[in-house]
Amino acid sequence: MSSEKWRLGAEGEAYVFRWLKEQGFLVVPTSLIQNGGAPMLQGWLQQYVLPDNQAFVNGQGRWVEVKTKSHATFYPKLRRWEHGIKLRHWEDYLSVQSQTGLPAWLCVLELESSLVLLASMDNLKSRA
């Protein structure tokens, strides 16, 4: 990954971290765990990449994965605008949700529109 792309992602994660706190969440920034790579939920025979944050509000916890994107991409076959993430990460986030019992959410910081888009992975999965 290029250093510019990494920097942009780190800045987006920091922005959403502050934004979540402003919305009343208590946040554990799992993306800042230092282990030589992405933080992982690890078992004996399996491991999953963790979403960037664990956030809590009103006694409810959730995982929040942050993606920083310039803009959405239009997919003519689907006739809709979308932001993509790597399939293996999508599958890991759903596995983390299943294993921990905490819902996983995807948060896209869209730079061109200055929007913070937040939705549960279950809601996004049902729209796929």
PDB file of C-alpha atoms in Angstrom:
ATOM      1  CA  MET A   1       0.000   0.000   0.000  1.00  0.00           C
ATOM      2  CA  SER A   2       1.354   3.427  -0.876  1.00  0.00           C
ATOM      3  CA  SER A   3       2.268   5.749   1.970  1.00  0.00           C
ATOM      4  CA  GLU A   4      -0.196   8.355   0.614  1.00  0.00           C
ATOM      5  CA  LYS A   5      -3.048   5.821   0.611  1.00  0.00           C
ATOM      6  CA  TRP A   6      -2.084   4.668   4.131  1.00  0.00           C
ATOM      7  CA  ARG A   7      -1.936   8.290   5.356  1.00  0.00           C
ATOM      8  CA  LEU A   8      -5.338   9.070   3.859  1.00  0.00           C
ATOM      9  CA  GLY A   9      -6.840   5.973   5.499  1.00  0.00           C
ATOM     10  CA  ALA A  10      -5.301   6.834   8.880  1.00  0.00           C
ATOM     11  CA  GLU A  11      -6.642  10.397   8.660  1.00  0.00           C
ATOM     12  CA  GLY A  12     -10.103   9.067   7.791  1.00  0.00           C
ATOM     13  CA  GLU A  13     -10.022   6.662  10.747  1.00  0.00           C
ATOM     14  CA  ALA A  14      -9.010   9.521  13.086  1.00  0.00           C
ATOM     15  CA  TYR A  15     -11.822  11.724  11.715  1.00  0.00           C
ATOM     16  CA  VAL A  16     -14.465   9.017  12.210  1.00  0.00           C
ATOM     17  CA  PHE A  17     -13.058   8.232  15.678  1.00  0.00           C
ATOM     18  CA  ARG A  18     -13.699  11.872  16.683  1.00  0.00           C
ATOM     19  CA  TRP A  19     -17.072  11.896  14.864  1.00  0.00           C
ATOM     20  CA  LEU A  20     -18.267   8.765  16.722  1.00  0.00           C
ATOM     21  CA  LYS A  21     -17.325  10.369  20.046  1.00  0.00           C
ATOM     22  CA  GLU A  22     -19.207  13.545  19.064  1.00  0.00           C
ATOM     23  CA  GLN A  23     -22.262  11.360  18.386  1.00  0.00           C
ATOM     24  CA  GLY A  24     -22.124  10.071  21.989  1.00  0.00           C
ATOM     25  CA  PHE A  25     -20.199   6.815  21.473  1.00  0.00           C
ATOM     26  CA  LEU A  26     -17.406   5.531  23.687  1.00  0.00           C
ATOM     27  CA  VAL A  27     -14.800   4.178  21.264  1.00  0.00           C
ATOM     28  CA  VAL A  28     -11.927   1.663  21.422  1.00  0.00           C
ATOM     29  CA  PRO A  29      -9.741   2.335  18.346  1.00  0.00           C
ATOM     30  CA  THR A  30      -8.746  -1.246  17.505  1.00  0.00           C
ATOM     31  CA  SER A  31      -6.895  -0.007  14.402  1.00  0.00           C
ATOM     32  CA  LEU A  32      -4.253   1.448  16.745  1.00  0.00           C
ATOM     33  CA  ILE A  33      -3.383  -1.913  18.361  1.00  0.00           C
ATOM     34  CA  GLN A  34       0.273  -2.501  17.580  1.00  0.00           C
ATOM     35  CA  ASN A  35       0.988  -6.072  16.496  1.00  0.00           C
ATOM     36  CA  GLY A  36       2.906  -5.682  13.248  1.00  0.00           C
ATOM     37  CA  GLY A  37      -0.206  -5.645  11.075  1.00  0.00           C
ATOM     38  CA  ALA A  38      -3.966  -5.461  11.209  1.00  0.00           C
ATOM     39  CA  PRO A  39      -5.498  -6.320  14.602  1.00  0.00           C
ATOM     40  CA  MET A  40      -6.927  -9.812  14.540  1.00  0.00           C
ATOM     41  CA  LEU A  41      -9.543 -11.797  16.422  1.00  0.00           C
ATOM     42  CA  GLN A  42      -7.622 -15.032  16.857  1.00  0.00           C
ATOM     43  CA  GLY A  43      -8.587 -18.545  17.806  1.00  0.00           C
ATOM     44  CA  TRP A  44      -6.803 -21.871  17.641  1.00  0.00           C
ATOM     45  CA  LEU A  45      -7.534 -22.571  13.976  1.00  0.00           C
ATOM     46  CA  GLN A  46      -8.962 -19.299  12.711  1.00  0.00           C
ATOM     47  CA  GLN A  47      -8.305 -15.600  12.686  1.00  0.00           C
ATOM     48  CA  TYR A  48     -10.236 -12.595  11.407  1.00  0.00           C
ATOM     49  CA  VAL A  49      -9.233  -9.014  10.669  1.00  0.00           C
ATOM     50  CA  LEU A  50     -10.951  -6.741  13.205  1.00  0.00           C
ATOM     51  CA  PRO A  51     -12.885  -3.631  12.185  1.00  0.00           C
ATOM     52  CA  ASP A  52     -11.153  -0.331  13.047  1.00  0.00           C
ATOM     53  CA  ASN A  53     -13.189   0.571  16.142  1.00  0.00           C
ATOM     54  CA  GLN A  54     -15.313  -0.899  18.857  1.00  0.00           C
ATOM     55  CA  ALA A  55     -17.970   1.676  19.751  1.00  0.00           C
ATOM     56  CA  PHE A  56     -20.520   1.776  22.576  1.00  0.00           C
ATOM     57  CA  VAL A  57     -23.556   3.965  23.218  1.00  0.00           C
ATOM     58  CA  ASN A  58     -26.523   3.486  25.585  1.00  0.00           C
ATOM     59  CA  GLY A  59     -25.314   0.041  26.678  1.00  0.00           C
ATOM     60  CA  GLN A  60     -25.013  -1.201  23.104  1.00  0.00           C
ATOM     61  CA  GLY A  61     -21.706  -2.156  21.463  1.00  0.00           C
ATOM     62  CA  ARG A  62     -20.773  -2.530  17.829  1.00  0.00           C
ATOM     63  CA  TRP A  63     -17.770  -2.855  15.540  1.00  0.00           C
ATOM     64  CA  VAL A  64     -17.176   0.029  13.128  1.00  0.00           C
ATOM     65  CA  GLU A  65     -14.961  -0.387  10.058  1.00  0.00           C
ATOM     66  CA  VAL A  66     -13.834   2.903   8.487  1.00  0.00           C
ATOM     67  CA  LYS A  67     -13.149   3.396   4.786  1.00  0.00           C
ATOM     68  CA  THR A  68     -12.019   6.744   3.398  1.00  0.00           C
ATOM     69  CA  LYS A  69     -13.085   7.226  -0.228  1.00  0.00           C
ATOM     70  CA  SER A  70     -12.838  10.182  -2.585  1.00  0.00           C
ATOM     71  CA  HIS A  71     -16.249   9.451  -4.083  1.00  0.00           C
ATOM     72  CA  ALA A  72     -18.633   6.638  -4.922  1.00  0.00           C
ATOM     73  CA  THR A  73     -18.315   4.642  -8.147  1.00  0.00           C
ATOM     74  CA  PHE A  74     -21.292   4.135 -10.451  1.00  0.00           C
ATOM     75  CA  TYR A  75     -21.917   0.504 -11.479  1.00  0.00           C
ATOM     76  CA  PRO A  76     -24.088   0.500 -14.641  1.00  0.00           C
ATOM     77  CA  LYS A  77     -25.086  -3.190 -14.343  1.00  0.00           C
ATOM     78  CA  LEU A  78     -26.378  -2.582 -10.821  1.00  0.00           C
ATOM     79  CA  ARG A  79     -27.631   0.921 -11.679  1.00  0.00           C
ATOM     80  CA  ARG A  80     -26.312   2.354  -8.438  1.00  0.00           C
ATOM     81  CA  TRP A  81     -23.447   4.191  -6.808  1.00  0.00           C
ATOM     82  CA  GLU A  82     -21.294   2.151  -4.415  1.00  0.00           C
ATOM     83  CA  HIS A  83     -18.172   2.143  -2.289  1.00  0.00           C
ATOM     84  CA  GLY A  84     -16.264  -1.120  -2.350  1.00  0.00           C
ATOM     85  CA  ILE A  85     -14.215  -3.030   0.202  1.00  0.00           C
ATOM     86  CA  LYS A  86     -12.136  -6.171  -0.206  1.00  0.00           C
ATOM     87  CA  LEU A  87     -14.314  -9.293  -0.142  1.00  0.00           C
ATOM     88  CA  ARG A  88     -12.030 -11.095   2.321  1.00  0.00           C
ATOM     89  CA  HIS A  89     -12.317  -8.171   4.750  1.00  0.00           C
ATOM     90  CA  TRP A  90     -16.116  -8.056   4.298  1.00  0.00           C
ATOM     91  CA  GLU A  91     -16.234 -11.763   5.140  1.00  0.00           C
ATOM     92  CA  ASP A  92     -13.928 -11.276   8.151  1.00  0.00           C
ATOM     93  CA  TYR A  93     -16.102  -8.452   9.534  1.00  0.00           C
ATOM     94  CA  LEU A  94     -19.195 -10.647   9.225  1.00  0.00           C
ATOM     95  CA  SER A  95     -17.312 -13.472  11.002  1.00  0.00           C
ATOM     96  CA  VAL A  96     -16.210 -11.096  13.797  1.00  0.00           C
ATOM     97  CA  GLN A  97     -19.862 -10.053  14.152  1.00  0.00           C
ATOM     98  CA  SER A  98     -20.945 -13.687  14.354  1.00  0.00           C
ATOM     99  CA  GLN A  99     -18.195 -14.737  16.790  1.00  0.00           C
ATOM    100  CA  THR A 100     -18.493 -11.776  19.179  1.00  0.00           C
ATOM    101  CA  GLY A 101     -22.242 -11.177  19.083  1.00  0.00           C
ATOM    102  CA  LEU A 102     -21.607  -7.462  18.417  1.00  0.00           C
ATOM    103  CA  PRO A 103     -23.046  -6.044  15.185  1.00  0.00           C
ATOM    104  CA  ALA A 104     -20.572  -4.803  12.593  1.00  0.00           C
ATOM    105  CA  TRP A 105     -21.070  -1.464  10.858  1.00  0.00           C
ATOM    106  CA  LEU A 106     -19.354   0.102   7.858  1.00  0.00           C
ATOM    107  CA  CYS A 107     -18.548   3.814   7.980  1.00  0.00           C
ATOM    108  CA  VAL A 108     -17.468   5.530   4.754  1.00  0.00           C
ATOM    109  CA  LEU A 109     -15.900   8.965   4.960  1.00  0.00           C
ATOM    110  CA  GLU A 110     -16.590  10.411   1.491  1.00  0.00           C
ATOM    111  CA  LEU A 111     -14.121  13.229   0.885  1.00  0.00           C
ATOM    112  CA  GLU A 112     -15.685  14.990  -2.133  1.00  0.00           C
ATOM    113  CA  SER A 113     -19.088  15.339  -0.464  1.00  0.00           C
ATOM    114  CA  SER A 114     -17.807  15.620   3.146  1.00  0.00           C
ATOM    115  CA  LEU A 115     -20.311  12.929   4.138  1.00  0.00           C
ATOM    116  CA  VAL A 116     -19.959  10.331   6.871  1.00  0.00           C
ATOM    117  CA  LEU A 117     -22.031   7.344   5.726  1.00  0.00           C
ATOM    118  CA  LEU A 118     -22.801   4.737   8.403  1.00  0.00           C
ATOM    119  CA  ALA A 119     -24.776   1.507   8.000  1.00  0.00           C
ATOM    120  CA  SER A 120     -24.899  -1.929   9.586  1.00  0.00           C
ATOM    121  CA  MET A 121     -23.249  -4.750   7.641  1.00  0.00           C
ATOM    122  CA  ASP A 122     -26.531  -6.683   7.917  1.00  0.00           C
ATOM    123  CA  ASN A 123     -28.412  -3.821   6.252  1.00  0.00           C
ATOM    124  CA  LEU A 124     -25.773  -3.548   3.520  1.00  0.00           C
ATOM    125  CA  LYS A 125     -25.733  -7.330   3.047  1.00  0.00           C
ATOM    126  CA  SER A 126     -29.506  -7.401   2.537  1.00  0.00           C
ATOM    127  CA  ARG A 127     -29.179  -4.751  -0.203  1.00  0.00           C
ATOM    128  CA  ALA A 128     -26.389  -6.567  -2.094  1.00  0.00           C
TER     129      ALA A 128
END
